[in-house]
mmCIF file of C-alpha atoms in Angstrom:
data_model
loop_
_atom_site.group_PDB
_atom_site.id
_atom_site.type_symbol
_atom_site.label_atom_id
_atom_site.label_comp_id
_atom_site.label_asym_id
_atom_site.label_seq_id
_atom_site.Cartn_x
_atom_site.Cartn_y
_atom_site.Cartn_z
ATOM 1 C CA MET V 217 -0.143 0.407 -0.127
ATOM 2 C CA VAL V 218 2.839 2.711 0.782
ATOM 3 C CA SER V 219 5.843 2.779 -1.383
ATOM 4 C CA ARG V 220 6.422 0.172 -4.165
ATOM 5 C CA HIS V 221 10.032 0.965 -3.192
ATOM 6 C CA HIS V 222 9.816 0.096 0.952
ATOM 7 C CA SER V 223 8.447 -3.256 2.231
ATOM 8 C CA ARG V 224 6.872 -3.818 5.533
ATOM 9 C CA ARG V 225 10.035 -5.542 6.705
ATOM 10 C CA ALA V 226 12.502 -3.489 5.537
ATOM 11 C CA PHE V 227 10.001 -0.117 6.802
ATOM 12 C CA VAL V 228 10.912 -2.381 10.302
ATOM 13 C CA GLY V 229 14.253 -2.889 9.849
ATOM 14 C CA ARG V 230 15.453 0.245 9.290
ATOM 15 C CA SER V 231 15.859 3.295 12.189
ATOM 16 C CA THR V 232 12.709 4.589 12.404
ATOM 17 C CA LEU V 233 11.683 7.921 14.166
ATOM 18 C CA VAL V 234 8.296 7.384 15.545
ATOM 19 C CA SER V 235 6.888 10.879 17.581
ATOM 20 C CA GLY V 236 7.060 10.865 21.240
ATOM 21 C CA ALA V 237 3.428 11.949 21.541
ATOM 22 C CA ALA V 238 2.792 8.386 19.737
ATOM 23 C CA LEU V 239 4.243 6.779 21.845
ATOM 24 C CA ALA V 240 3.114 8.608 25.205
ATOM 25 C CA GLY V 241 -0.311 8.465 23.352
ATOM 26 C CA LEU V 242 -0.799 4.656 22.935
ATOM 27 C CA HIS V 243 0.059 4.155 26.210
ATOM 28 C CA GLY V 244 -2.929 5.797 27.474
ATOM 29 C CA LEU V 245 -5.176 4.805 24.193
ATOM 30 C CA GLY V 246 -6.022 1.106 25.348
ATOM 31 C CA ALA V 247 -7.538 2.474 28.877
ATOM 32 C CA ARG V 248 -9.427 5.279 27.332
ATOM 33 C CA ALA V 249 -10.253 5.017 23.820
ATOM 34 C CA SER V 250 -14.119 5.222 25.283
ATOM 35 C CA LEU V 251 -13.758 8.453 25.928
ATOM 36 C CA ALA V 252 -12.999 10.438 22.615
ATOM 37 C CA GLN V 253 -14.489 6.841 20.438
ATOM 38 C CA SER V 254 -16.611 7.395 17.230
ATOM 39 C CA THR V 255 -20.588 6.118 17.369
ATOM 40 C CA PRO V 256 -21.105 3.323 15.586
ATOM 41 C CA GLY V 257 -21.210 3.962 12.107
ATOM 42 C CA ALA V 258 -19.980 7.238 12.361
ATOM 43 C CA ALA V 259 -16.854 9.068 10.858
ATOM 44 C CA SER V 260 -15.079 10.356 14.329
ATOM 45 C CA ALA V 261 -15.757 11.891 17.569
ATOM 46 C CA THR V 262 -12.380 13.141 17.661
ATOM 47 C CA PRO V 263 -12.046 17.401 18.473
ATOM 48 C CA LEU V 264 -9.132 17.883 16.071
ATOM 49 C CA SER V 265 -10.154 16.402 13.043
ATOM 50 C CA ALA V 266 -9.423 18.420 9.927
ATOM 51 C CA GLU V 267 -12.226 18.047 7.372
ATOM 52 C CA ASN V 268 -11.682 17.034 3.866
ATOM 53 C CA ARG V 269 -7.701 15.602 4.340
ATOM 54 C CA GLU V 270 -6.593 14.405 1.148
ATOM 55 C CA GLY V 271 -5.704 10.796 1.718
ATOM 56 C CA GLU V 272 -6.256 6.629 1.059
ATOM 57 C CA PHE V 273 -8.740 4.189 2.823
ATOM 58 C CA LEU V 274 -7.751 0.718 3.808
ATOM 59 C CA GLU V 275 -10.509 -1.201 4.313
ATOM 60 C CA ARG V 276 -9.473 -4.150 7.282
ATOM 61 C CA ASP V 277 -11.785 -5.414 9.651
ATOM 62 C CA GLY V 278 -14.759 -3.485 9.505
ATOM 63 C CA ALA V 279 -12.838 -0.660 9.717
ATOM 64 C CA ARG V 280 -12.140 2.285 7.225
ATOM 65 C CA ILE V 281 -8.381 3.208 8.002
ATOM 66 C CA PHE V 282 -7.304 6.575 6.639
ATOM 67 C CA TYR V 283 -4.192 6.844 5.936
ATOM 68 C CA GLN V 284 -2.199 9.669 4.431
ATOM 69 C CA VAL V 285 1.745 9.170 2.248
ATOM 70 C CA THR V 286 3.694 11.811 1.379
ATOM 71 C CA GLY V 287 7.329 12.533 0.021
ATOM 72 C CA GLU V 288 9.826 9.731 -1.193
ATOM 73 C CA GLY V 289 12.928 7.969 0.413
ATOM 74 C CA ASP V 290 12.914 5.698 3.761
ATOM 75 C CA PRO V 291 9.781 5.809 5.232
ATOM 76 C CA ILE V 292 8.844 7.604 8.983
ATOM 77 C CA LEU V 293 5.607 6.381 10.503
ATOM 78 C CA LEU V 294 3.752 8.865 12.839
ATOM 79 C CA LEU V 295 1.379 7.793 15.140
ATOM 80 C CA HIS V 296 -1.406 9.843 17.355
ATOM 81 C CA GLY V 297 -1.285 9.531 20.369
ATOM 82 C CA TYR V 298 -5.343 9.947 22.577
ATOM 83 C CA PRO V 299 -7.932 11.803 21.316
ATOM 84 C CA LEU V 300 -5.762 12.960 18.326
ATOM 85 C CA SER V 301 -5.632 12.097 14.279
ATOM 86 C CA GLY V 302 -3.040 12.314 12.365
ATOM 87 C CA SER V 303 -3.639 16.015 11.564
ATOM 88 C CA LEU V 304 -1.887 16.309 14.387
ATOM 89 C CA PHE V 305 1.344 16.051 12.704
ATOM 90 C CA ASP V 306 0.265 18.531 9.642
ATOM 91 C CA ARG V 307 2.786 21.388 10.223
ATOM 92 C CA ASN V 308 5.848 18.638 10.259
ATOM 93 C CA ARG V 309 4.636 16.211 7.316
ATOM 94 C CA ASP V 310 5.945 18.959 4.746
ATOM 95 C CA ALA V 311 9.692 19.455 6.495
ATOM 96 C CA LEU V 312 9.663 16.156 6.716
ATOM 97 C CA ALA V 313 8.656 15.257 3.272
ATOM 98 C CA GLU V 314 12.226 16.449 1.997
ATOM 99 C CA SER V 315 13.813 13.815 3.088
ATOM 100 C CA TYR V 316 11.598 11.458 3.803
ATOM 101 C CA GLN V 317 8.536 8.975 2.939
ATOM 102 C CA VAL V 318 6.580 10.413 5.141
ATOM 103 C CA ILE V 319 2.934 8.032 6.642
ATOM 104 C CA THR V 320 0.484 8.980 9.060
ATOM 105 C CA VAL V 321 -2.261 6.731 9.986
ATOM 106 C CA ASP V 322 -5.943 7.635 11.891
ATOM 107 C CA HIS V 323 -6.442 5.368 14.529
ATOM 108 C CA ARG V 324 -10.070 3.252 13.995
ATOM 109 C CA GLY V 325 -12.560 5.482 15.534
ATOM 110 C CA TYR V 326 -10.716 8.780 15.336
ATOM 111 C CA GLY V 327 -9.840 11.292 12.754
ATOM 112 C CA GLU V 328 -11.462 10.110 9.119
ATOM 113 C CA SER V 329 -11.275 6.556 10.240
ATOM 114 C CA GLU V 330 -14.594 4.438 10.575
ATOM 115 C CA THR V 331 -15.688 1.929 12.200
ATOM 116 C CA ASP V 332 -18.621 0.061 14.198
ATOM 117 C CA GLU V 333 -16.614 -0.963 17.065
ATOM 118 C CA VAL V 334 -13.727 0.946 18.616
ATOM 119 C CA PRO V 335 -11.130 -1.724 19.763
ATOM 120 C CA ASP V 336 -9.412 -1.992 23.192
ATOM 121 C CA SER V 337 -6.287 -3.461 22.825
ATOM 122 C CA ILE V 338 -3.147 -1.636 21.463
ATOM 123 C CA ALA V 339 -2.459 -4.427 19.320
ATOM 124 C CA ILE V 340 -5.095 -3.859 16.703
ATOM 125 C CA TYR V 341 -4.028 -0.239 16.170
ATOM 126 C CA ALA V 342 0.094 -1.623 15.675
ATOM 127 C CA GLU V 343 -1.979 -4.149 13.179
ATOM 128 C CA ASP V 344 -3.693 -2.023 11.709
ATOM 129 C CA ALA V 345 -0.504 0.523 10.675
ATOM 130 C CA LEU V 346 1.279 -2.545 9.815
ATOM 131 C CA ALA V 347 -1.494 -3.472 6.991
ATOM 132 C CA VAL V 348 -1.179 0.208 5.756
ATOM 133 C CA LEU V 349 2.789 -0.612 5.396
ATOM 134 C CA ASP V 350 2.022 -3.711 3.340
#
């Protein structure tokens, strides 16, 4: 899905930059996901969701996962924390895209992603991100 030049194996095997906000946010995401989750079938309840963002959707296990890919080069995956969306990285995306392929994902139930049921497991968010990388 992401790049013809980079496989998930190459991505995972390389030194990768990950947002500190993503790491900090993922810790509390599973425990507090219900506070900002979408209503079933709704786009999102994320307060900072930007409307009409350009990107693509991946259909996966009853969810539509929104993601954006910008730039070329070694991939950088940026994951948002609770209760945000990939739009969190809008101000940094262009600068990073000058040297890297920047990938942002809206976790299911956040931003532009849609789901009937918000998971209570960080592992599902990680699986969604890996599916985008495939």
